[in-house]
N, CA, C, O and CB atoms as a CASP TS submission, in Angstrom:
PFRMAT TS
TARGET T0000
AUTHOR 0000-0000-0000
METHOD Language model
MODEL 1
PARENT N/A
ATOM      1  N   MET     1      10.436  -4.935   3.459  1.00  0.00           N
ATOM      2  CA  MET     1       9.184  -4.699   2.781  1.00  0.00           C
ATOM      3  C   MET     1       9.148  -3.287   2.202  1.00  0.00           C
ATOM      4  O   MET     1       8.575  -3.069   1.134  1.00  0.00           O
ATOM      5  CB  MET     1       8.014  -4.919   3.734  1.00  0.00           C
ATOM      6  N   ARG     2       9.731  -2.366   2.871  1.00  0.00           N
ATOM      7  CA  ARG     2       9.721  -0.968   2.421  1.00  0.00           C
ATOM      8  C   ARG     2      10.376  -0.821   1.048  1.00  0.00           C
ATOM      9  O   ARG     2       9.852  -0.107   0.192  1.00  0.00           O
ATOM     10  CB  ARG     2      10.440  -0.074   3.443  1.00  0.00           C
ATOM     11  N   LYS     3      11.515  -1.484   0.823  1.00  0.00           N
ATOM     12  CA  LYS     3      12.211  -1.379  -0.463  1.00  0.00           C
ATOM     13  C   LYS     3      11.365  -1.960  -1.590  1.00  0.00           C
ATOM     14  O   LYS     3      11.340  -1.417  -2.694  1.00  0.00           O
ATOM     15  CB  LYS     3      13.567  -2.095  -0.400  1.00  0.00           C
ATOM     16  N   VAL     4      10.682  -3.050  -1.317  1.00  0.00           N
ATOM     17  CA  VAL     4       9.821  -3.661  -2.331  1.00  0.00           C
ATOM     18  C   VAL     4       8.667  -2.726  -2.669  1.00  0.00           C
ATOM     19  O   VAL     4       8.325  -2.557  -3.839  1.00  0.00           O
ATOM     20  CB  VAL     4       9.282  -5.026  -1.845  1.00  0.00           C
ATOM     21  N   SER     5       8.077  -2.128  -1.663  1.00  0.00           N
ATOM     22  CA  SER     5       6.966  -1.201  -1.874  1.00  0.00           C
ATOM     23  C   SER     5       7.405  -0.008  -2.721  1.00  0.00           C
ATOM     24  O   SER     5       6.694   0.389  -3.645  1.00  0.00           O
ATOM     25  CB  SER     5       6.409  -0.719  -0.527  1.00  0.00           C
ATOM     26  N   VAL     6       8.547   0.555  -2.419  1.00  0.00           N
ATOM     27  CA  VAL     6       9.061   1.704  -3.173  1.00  0.00           C
ATOM     28  C   VAL     6       9.360   1.297  -4.611  1.00  0.00           C
ATOM     29  O   VAL     6       9.016   2.025  -5.543  1.00  0.00           O
ATOM     30  CB  VAL     6      10.333   2.276  -2.502  1.00  0.00           C
ATOM     31  N   ALA     7       9.989   0.157  -4.799  1.00  0.00           N
ATOM     32  CA  ALA     7      10.320  -0.305  -6.151  1.00  0.00           C
ATOM     33  C   ALA     7       9.057  -0.532  -6.972  1.00  0.00           C
ATOM     34  O   ALA     7       9.003  -0.154  -8.143  1.00  0.00           O
ATOM     35  CB  ALA     7      11.147  -1.597  -6.091  1.00  0.00           C
ATOM     36  N   LEU     8       8.054  -1.139  -6.375  1.00  0.00           N
ATOM     37  CA  LEU     8       6.827  -1.426  -7.108  1.00  0.00           C
ATOM     38  C   LEU     8       6.082  -0.151  -7.475  1.00  0.00           C
ATOM     39  O   LEU     8       5.576  -0.038  -8.592  1.00  0.00           O
ATOM     40  CB  LEU     8       5.927  -2.335  -6.288  1.00  0.00           C
ATOM     41  N   THR     9       6.003   0.797  -6.576  1.00  0.00           N
ATOM     42  CA  THR     9       5.202   1.993  -6.830  1.00  0.00           C
ATOM     43  C   THR     9       5.940   3.084  -7.597  1.00  0.00           C
ATOM     44  O   THR     9       5.304   3.864  -8.306  1.00  0.00           O
ATOM     45  CB  THR     9       4.721   2.550  -5.536  1.00  0.00           C
ATOM     46  N   LEU    10       7.255   3.159  -7.476  1.00  0.00           N
ATOM     47  CA  LEU    10       7.990   4.240  -8.129  1.00  0.00           C
ATOM     48  C   LEU    10       8.770   3.816  -9.365  1.00  0.00           C
ATOM     49  O   LEU    10       9.002   4.631 -10.258  1.00  0.00           O
ATOM     50  CB  LEU    10       8.927   4.850  -7.159  1.00  0.00           C
ATOM     51  N   MET    11       9.173   2.563  -9.428  1.00  0.00           N
ATOM     52  CA  MET    11      10.060   2.142 -10.510  1.00  0.00           C
ATOM     53  C   MET    11       9.375   1.274 -11.563  1.00  0.00           C
ATOM     54  O   MET    11       9.953   1.038 -12.624  1.00  0.00           O
ATOM     55  CB  MET    11      11.223   1.395  -9.939  1.00  0.00           C
ATOM     56  N   LEU    12       8.177   0.800 -11.302  1.00  0.00           N
ATOM     57  CA  LEU    12       7.469  -0.031 -12.271  1.00  0.00           C
ATOM     58  C   LEU    12       6.992   0.830 -13.428  1.00  0.00           C
ATOM     59  O   LEU    12       6.354   1.863 -13.223  1.00  0.00           O
ATOM     60  CB  LEU    12       6.279  -0.760 -11.609  1.00  0.00           C
ATOM     61  N   THR    13       7.298   0.410 -14.622  1.00  0.00           N
ATOM     62  CA  THR    13       6.859   1.129 -15.816  1.00  0.00           C
ATOM     63  C   THR    13       6.220   0.142 -16.781  1.00  0.00           C
ATOM     64  O   THR    13       6.552  -1.044 -16.776  1.00  0.00           O
ATOM     65  CB  THR    13       8.046   1.875 -16.494  1.00  0.00           C
ATOM     66  N   SER    14       5.329   0.617 -17.585  1.00  0.00           N
ATOM     67  CA  SER    14       4.672  -0.264 -18.544  1.00  0.00           C
ATOM     68  C   SER    14       5.385  -0.295 -19.890  1.00  0.00           C
ATOM     69  O   SER    14       4.977  -1.033 -20.786  1.00  0.00           O
ATOM     70  CB  SER    14       3.239   0.167 -18.739  1.00  0.00           C
ATOM     71  N   ALA    15       6.436   0.489 -20.044  1.00  0.00           N
ATOM     72  CA  ALA    15       7.180   0.519 -21.302  1.00  0.00           C
ATOM     73  C   ALA    15       8.182  -0.627 -21.337  1.00  0.00           C
ATOM     74  O   ALA    15       8.864  -0.896 -20.348  1.00  0.00           O
ATOM     75  CB  ALA    15       7.903   1.877 -21.484  1.00  0.00           C
ATOM     76  N   GLY    16       8.265  -1.281 -22.448  1.00  0.00           N
ATOM     77  CA  GLY    16       9.242  -2.358 -22.618  1.00  0.00           C
ATOM     78  C   GLY    16      10.343  -1.906 -23.557  1.00  0.00           C
ATOM     79  O   GLY    16      10.067  -1.305 -24.595  1.00  0.00           O
ATOM     80  N   ASN    17      11.585  -2.188 -23.203  1.00  0.00           N
ATOM     81  CA  ASN    17      12.714  -1.772 -24.028  1.00  0.00           C
ATOM     82  C   ASN    17      13.466  -2.983 -24.571  1.00  0.00           C
ATOM     83  O   ASN    17      13.631  -3.994 -23.889  1.00  0.00           O
ATOM     84  CB  ASN    17      13.663  -0.877 -23.225  1.00  0.00           C
ATOM     85  N   THR    18      13.917  -2.853 -25.821  1.00  0.00           N
ATOM     86  CA  THR    18      14.742  -3.887 -26.420  1.00  0.00           C
ATOM     87  C   THR    18      16.206  -3.595 -26.098  1.00  0.00           C
ATOM     88  O   THR    18      16.526  -2.560 -25.514  1.00  0.00           O
ATOM     89  CB  THR    18      14.512  -3.968 -27.957  1.00  0.00           C
ATOM     90  N   ARG    19      17.086  -4.511 -26.483  1.00  0.00           N
ATOM     91  CA  ARG    19      18.518  -4.320 -26.192  1.00  0.00           C
ATOM     92  C   ARG    19      19.084  -3.053 -26.819  1.00  0.00           C
ATOM     93  O   ARG    19      19.956  -2.406 -26.241  1.00  0.00           O
ATOM     94  CB  ARG    19      19.310  -5.516 -26.681  1.00  0.00           C
ATOM     95  N   ASP    20      18.590  -2.701 -27.998  1.00  0.00           N
ATOM     96  CA  ASP    20      19.142  -1.524 -28.684  1.00  0.00           C
ATOM     97  C   ASP    20      18.469  -0.213 -28.279  1.00  0.00           C
ATOM     98  O   ASP    20      18.734   0.829 -28.878  1.00  0.00           O
ATOM     99  CB  ASP    20      19.017  -1.702 -30.177  1.00  0.00           C
ATOM    100  N   GLY    21      17.601  -0.257 -27.267  1.00  0.00           N
ATOM    101  CA  GLY    21      16.984   0.960 -26.756  1.00  0.00           C
ATOM    102  C   GLY    21      15.619   1.265 -27.333  1.00  0.00           C
ATOM    103  O   GLY    21      14.970   2.221 -26.908  1.00  0.00           O
ATOM    104  N   GLY    22      15.169   0.471 -28.295  1.00  0.00           N
ATOM    105  CA  GLY    22      13.842   0.675 -28.860  1.00  0.00           C
ATOM    106  C   GLY    22      12.776   0.167 -27.898  1.00  0.00           C
ATOM    107  O   GLY    22      13.087  -0.451 -26.880  1.00  0.00           O
ATOM    108  N   THR    23      11.538   0.430 -28.225  1.00  0.00           N
ATOM    109  CA  THR    23      10.445  -0.042 -27.388  1.00  0.00           C
ATOM    110  C   THR    23       9.634  -1.075 -28.150  1.00  0.00           C
ATOM    111  O   THR    23       9.668  -1.120 -29.380  1.00  0.00           O
ATOM    112  CB  THR    23       9.548   1.129 -26.937  1.00  0.00           C
ATOM    113  N   TYR    24       8.910  -1.901 -27.419  1.00  0.00           N
ATOM    114  CA  TYR    24       8.035  -2.878 -28.044  1.00  0.00           C
ATOM    115  C   TYR    24       6.715  -2.911 -27.296  1.00  0.00           C
ATOM    116  O   TYR    24       6.645  -2.552 -26.120  1.00  0.00           O
ATOM    117  CB  TYR    24       8.689  -4.278 -28.070  1.00  0.00           C
ATOM    118  N   GLY    25       5.698  -3.334 -27.967  1.00  0.00           N
ATOM    119  CA  GLY    25       4.390  -3.415 -27.335  1.00  0.00           C
ATOM    120  C   GLY    25       3.759  -2.046 -27.175  1.00  0.00           C
ATOM    121  O   GLY    25       4.351  -1.018 -27.503  1.00  0.00           O
ATOM    122  N   LYS    26       2.549  -2.066 -26.666  1.00  0.00           N
ATOM    123  CA  LYS    26       1.810  -0.832 -26.402  1.00  0.00           C
ATOM    124  C   LYS    26       1.800  -0.605 -24.894  1.00  0.00           C
ATOM    125  O   LYS    26       1.247  -1.422 -24.158  1.00  0.00           O
ATOM    126  CB  LYS    26       0.346  -0.902 -26.977  1.00  0.00           C
ATOM    127  N   PRO    27       2.410   0.507 -24.408  1.00  0.00           N
ATOM    128  CA  PRO    27       2.441   0.752 -22.965  1.00  0.00           C
ATOM    129  C   PRO    27       1.038   0.945 -22.390  1.00  0.00           C
ATOM    130  O   PRO    27       0.155   1.496 -23.047  1.00  0.00           O
ATOM    131  CB  PRO    27       3.297   1.979 -22.661  1.00  0.00           C
ATOM    132  N   ALA    28       0.849   0.485 -21.165  1.00  0.00           N
ATOM    133  CA  ALA    28      -0.408   0.695 -20.459  1.00  0.00           C
ATOM    134  C   ALA    28      -0.512   2.167 -20.081  1.00  0.00           C
ATOM    135  O   ALA    28       0.459   2.737 -19.584  1.00  0.00           O
ATOM    136  CB  ALA    28      -0.507  -0.216 -19.196  1.00  0.00           C
ATOM    137  N   PRO    29      -1.660   2.795 -20.301  1.00  0.00           N
ATOM    138  CA  PRO    29      -1.792   4.218 -19.988  1.00  0.00           C
ATOM    139  C   PRO    29      -1.841   4.517 -18.492  1.00  0.00           C
ATOM    140  O   PRO    29      -1.594   5.651 -18.083  1.00  0.00           O
ATOM    141  CB  PRO    29      -3.028   4.758 -20.637  1.00  0.00           C
ATOM    142  N   GLU    30      -2.154   3.521 -17.677  1.00  0.00           N
ATOM    143  CA  GLU    30      -2.291   3.770 -16.239  1.00  0.00           C
ATOM    144  C   GLU    30      -1.871   2.542 -15.436  1.00  0.00           C
ATOM    145  O   GLU    30      -2.157   1.410 -15.824  1.00  0.00           O
ATOM    146  CB  GLU    30      -3.741   4.160 -15.893  1.00  0.00           C
ATOM    147  N   ILE    31      -1.194   2.775 -14.322  1.00  0.00           N
ATOM    148  CA  ILE    31      -0.843   1.716 -13.381  1.00  0.00           C
ATOM    149  C   ILE    31      -1.407   2.105 -12.022  1.00  0.00           C
ATOM    150  O   ILE    31      -1.042   3.145 -11.473  1.00  0.00           O
ATOM    151  CB  ILE    31       0.713   1.490 -13.312  1.00  0.00           C
ATOM    152  N   ALA    32      -2.290   1.281 -11.476  1.00  0.00           N
ATOM    153  CA  ALA    32      -2.880   1.531 -10.154  1.00  0.00           C
ATOM    154  C   ALA    32      -2.248   0.575  -9.149  1.00  0.00           C
ATOM    155  O   ALA    32      -2.036  -0.597  -9.459  1.00  0.00           O
ATOM    156  CB  ALA    32      -4.439   1.357 -10.183  1.00  0.00           C
ATOM    157  N   HIS    33      -1.947   1.061  -7.957  1.00  0.00           N
ATOM    158  CA  HIS    33      -1.313   0.260  -6.914  1.00  0.00           C
ATOM    159  C   HIS    33      -2.218   0.173  -5.699  1.00  0.00           C
ATOM    160  O   HIS    33      -2.925   1.122  -5.362  1.00  0.00           O
ATOM    161  CB  HIS    33       0.052   0.850  -6.524  1.00  0.00           C
ATOM    162  N   ASP    34      -2.184  -0.977  -5.050  1.00  0.00           N
ATOM    163  CA  ASP    34      -2.857  -1.081  -3.766  1.00  0.00           C
ATOM    164  C   ASP    34      -2.130  -2.087  -2.885  1.00  0.00           C
ATOM    165  O   ASP    34      -1.273  -2.840  -3.348  1.00  0.00           O
ATOM    166  CB  ASP    34      -4.332  -1.486  -3.952  1.00  0.00           C
ATOM    167  N   ARG    35      -2.487  -2.085  -1.611  1.00  0.00           N
ATOM    168  CA  ARG    35      -1.861  -2.936  -0.608  1.00  0.00           C
ATOM    169  C   ARG    35      -2.976  -3.540   0.235  1.00  0.00           C
ATOM    170  O   ARG    35      -3.847  -2.834   0.745  1.00  0.00           O
ATOM    171  CB  ARG    35      -0.836  -2.132   0.279  1.00  0.00           C
ATOM    172  N   VAL    36      -2.929  -4.867   0.370  1.00  0.00           N
ATOM    173  CA  VAL    36      -3.914  -5.582   1.164  1.00  0.00           C
ATOM    174  C   VAL    36      -3.184  -6.334   2.266  1.00  0.00           C
ATOM    175  O   VAL    36      -2.238  -7.072   1.991  1.00  0.00           O
ATOM    176  CB  VAL    36      -4.756  -6.551   0.283  1.00  0.00           C
ATOM    177  N   SER    37      -3.613  -6.155   3.505  1.00  0.00           N
ATOM    178  CA  SER    37      -2.983  -6.836   4.643  1.00  0.00           C
ATOM    179  C   SER    37      -4.008  -7.683   5.382  1.00  0.00           C
ATOM    180  O   SER    37      -5.165  -7.296   5.546  1.00  0.00           O
ATOM    181  CB  SER    37      -2.340  -5.815   5.607  1.00  0.00           C
ATOM    182  N   SER    38      -3.550  -8.849   5.821  1.00  0.00           N
ATOM    183  CA  SER    38      -4.373  -9.746   6.613  1.00  0.00           C
ATOM    184  C   SER    38      -3.449 -10.549   7.516  1.00  0.00           C
ATOM    185  O   SER    38      -2.505 -11.181   7.043  1.00  0.00           O
ATOM    186  CB  SER    38      -5.239 -10.680   5.707  1.00  0.00           C
ATOM    187  N   ASP    39      -3.718 -10.523   8.790  1.00  0.00           N
ATOM    188  CA  ASP    39      -2.849 -11.179   9.777  1.00  0.00           C
ATOM    189  C   ASP    39      -1.419 -10.687   9.599  1.00  0.00           C
ATOM    190  O   ASP    39      -1.165  -9.487   9.702  1.00  0.00           O
ATOM    191  CB  ASP    39      -2.914 -12.729   9.638  1.00  0.00           C
ATOM    192  N   ASP    40      -0.487 -11.585   9.335  1.00  0.00           N
ATOM    193  CA  ASP    40       0.928 -11.202   9.183  1.00  0.00           C
ATOM    194  C   ASP    40       1.357 -11.101   7.725  1.00  0.00           C
ATOM    195  O   ASP    40       2.556 -11.062   7.446  1.00  0.00           O
ATOM    196  CB  ASP    40       1.816 -12.202   9.897  1.00  0.00           C
ATOM    197  N   HIS    41       0.422 -11.058   6.797  1.00  0.00           N
ATOM    198  CA  HIS    41       0.754 -11.062   5.377  1.00  0.00           C
ATOM    199  C   HIS    41       0.295  -9.768   4.721  1.00  0.00           C
ATOM    200  O   HIS    41      -0.766  -9.229   5.039  1.00  0.00           O
ATOM    201  CB  HIS    41       0.118 -12.272   4.676  1.00  0.00           C
ATOM    202  N   THR    42       1.121  -9.282   3.796  1.00  0.00           N
ATOM    203  CA  THR    42       0.780  -8.104   3.015  1.00  0.00           C
ATOM    204  C   THR    42       1.007  -8.419   1.547  1.00  0.00           C
ATOM    205  O   THR    42       2.029  -8.996   1.176  1.00  0.00           O
ATOM    206  CB  THR    42       1.613  -6.869   3.458  1.00  0.00           C
ATOM    207  N   VAL    43       0.062  -8.042   0.729  1.00  0.00           N
ATOM    208  CA  VAL    43       0.163  -8.224  -0.711  1.00  0.00           C
ATOM    209  C   VAL    43       0.198  -6.850  -1.358  1.00  0.00           C
ATOM    210  O   VAL    43      -0.666  -6.011  -1.104  1.00  0.00           O
ATOM    211  CB  VAL    43      -1.018  -9.079  -1.265  1.00  0.00           C
ATOM    212  N   LEU    44       1.209  -6.626  -2.203  1.00  0.00           N
ATOM    213  CA  LEU    44       1.303  -5.400  -2.984  1.00  0.00           C
ATOM    214  C   LEU    44       0.883  -5.752  -4.404  1.00  0.00           C
ATOM    215  O   LEU    44       1.353  -6.740  -4.968  1.00  0.00           O
ATOM    216  CB  LEU    44       2.758  -4.784  -2.942  1.00  0.00           C
ATOM    217  N   ARG    45       0.010  -4.956  -4.972  1.00  0.00           N
ATOM    218  CA  ARG    45      -0.516  -5.291  -6.295  1.00  0.00           C
ATOM    219  C   ARG    45      -0.421  -4.073  -7.209  1.00  0.00           C
ATOM    220  O   ARG    45      -0.706  -2.946  -6.805  1.00  0.00           O
ATOM    221  CB  ARG    45      -1.983  -5.787  -6.198  1.00  0.00           C
ATOM    222  N   ALA    46      -0.014  -4.329  -8.446  1.00  0.00           N
ATOM    223  CA  ALA    46      -0.011  -3.303  -9.485  1.00  0.00           C
ATOM    224  C   ALA    46      -0.932  -3.780 -10.592  1.00  0.00           C
ATOM    225  O   ALA    46      -0.761  -4.880 -11.117  1.00  0.00           O
ATOM    226  CB  ALA    46       1.441  -3.022 -10.028  1.00  0.00           C
ATOM    227  N   VAL    47      -1.908  -2.959 -10.949  1.00  0.00           N
ATOM    228  CA  VAL    47      -2.856  -3.301 -12.002  1.00  0.00           C
ATOM    229  C   VAL    47      -2.613  -2.369 -13.173  1.00  0.00           C
ATOM    230  O   VAL    47      -2.747  -1.153 -13.042  1.00  0.00           O
ATOM    231  CB  VAL    47      -4.331  -3.203 -11.500  1.00  0.00           C
ATOM    232  N   LEU    48      -2.258  -2.934 -14.314  1.00  0.00           N
ATOM    233  CA  LEU    48      -2.023  -2.166 -15.512  1.00  0.00           C
ATOM    234  C   LEU    48      -3.285  -2.163 -16.355  1.00  0.00           C
ATOM    235  O   LEU    48      -3.777  -3.222 -16.744  1.00  0.00           O
ATOM    236  CB  LEU    48      -0.832  -2.728 -16.302  1.00  0.00           C
ATOM    237  N   THR    49      -3.806  -0.991 -16.638  1.00  0.00           N
ATOM    238  CA  THR    49      -5.020  -0.842 -17.445  1.00  0.00           C
ATOM    239  C   THR    49      -4.619  -0.689 -18.904  1.00  0.00           C
ATOM    240  O   THR    49      -3.819   0.181 -19.247  1.00  0.00           O
ATOM    241  CB  THR    49      -5.872   0.379 -16.971  1.00  0.00           C
ATOM    242  N   CYS    50      -5.168  -1.521 -19.745  1.00  0.00           N
ATOM    243  CA  CYS    50      -4.839  -1.478 -21.183  1.00  0.00           C
ATOM    244  C   CYS    50      -5.994  -0.946 -21.972  1.00  0.00           C
ATOM    245  O   CYS    50      -5.908  -0.836 -23.195  1.00  0.00           O
ATOM    246  CB  CYS    50      -4.453  -2.860 -21.705  1.00  0.00           C
TER
END
């Protein structure tokens, strides 16, 4: 679970890249993260604000 949490919070980006290195779309200006736990389950969520 730790690796997934780190990947989601540190490596997630809103920029999209094409094969030739260009970008497409409009990047989200902000990404908010949260974690919700209940019993034995944990949900990691990333919300991109557009």
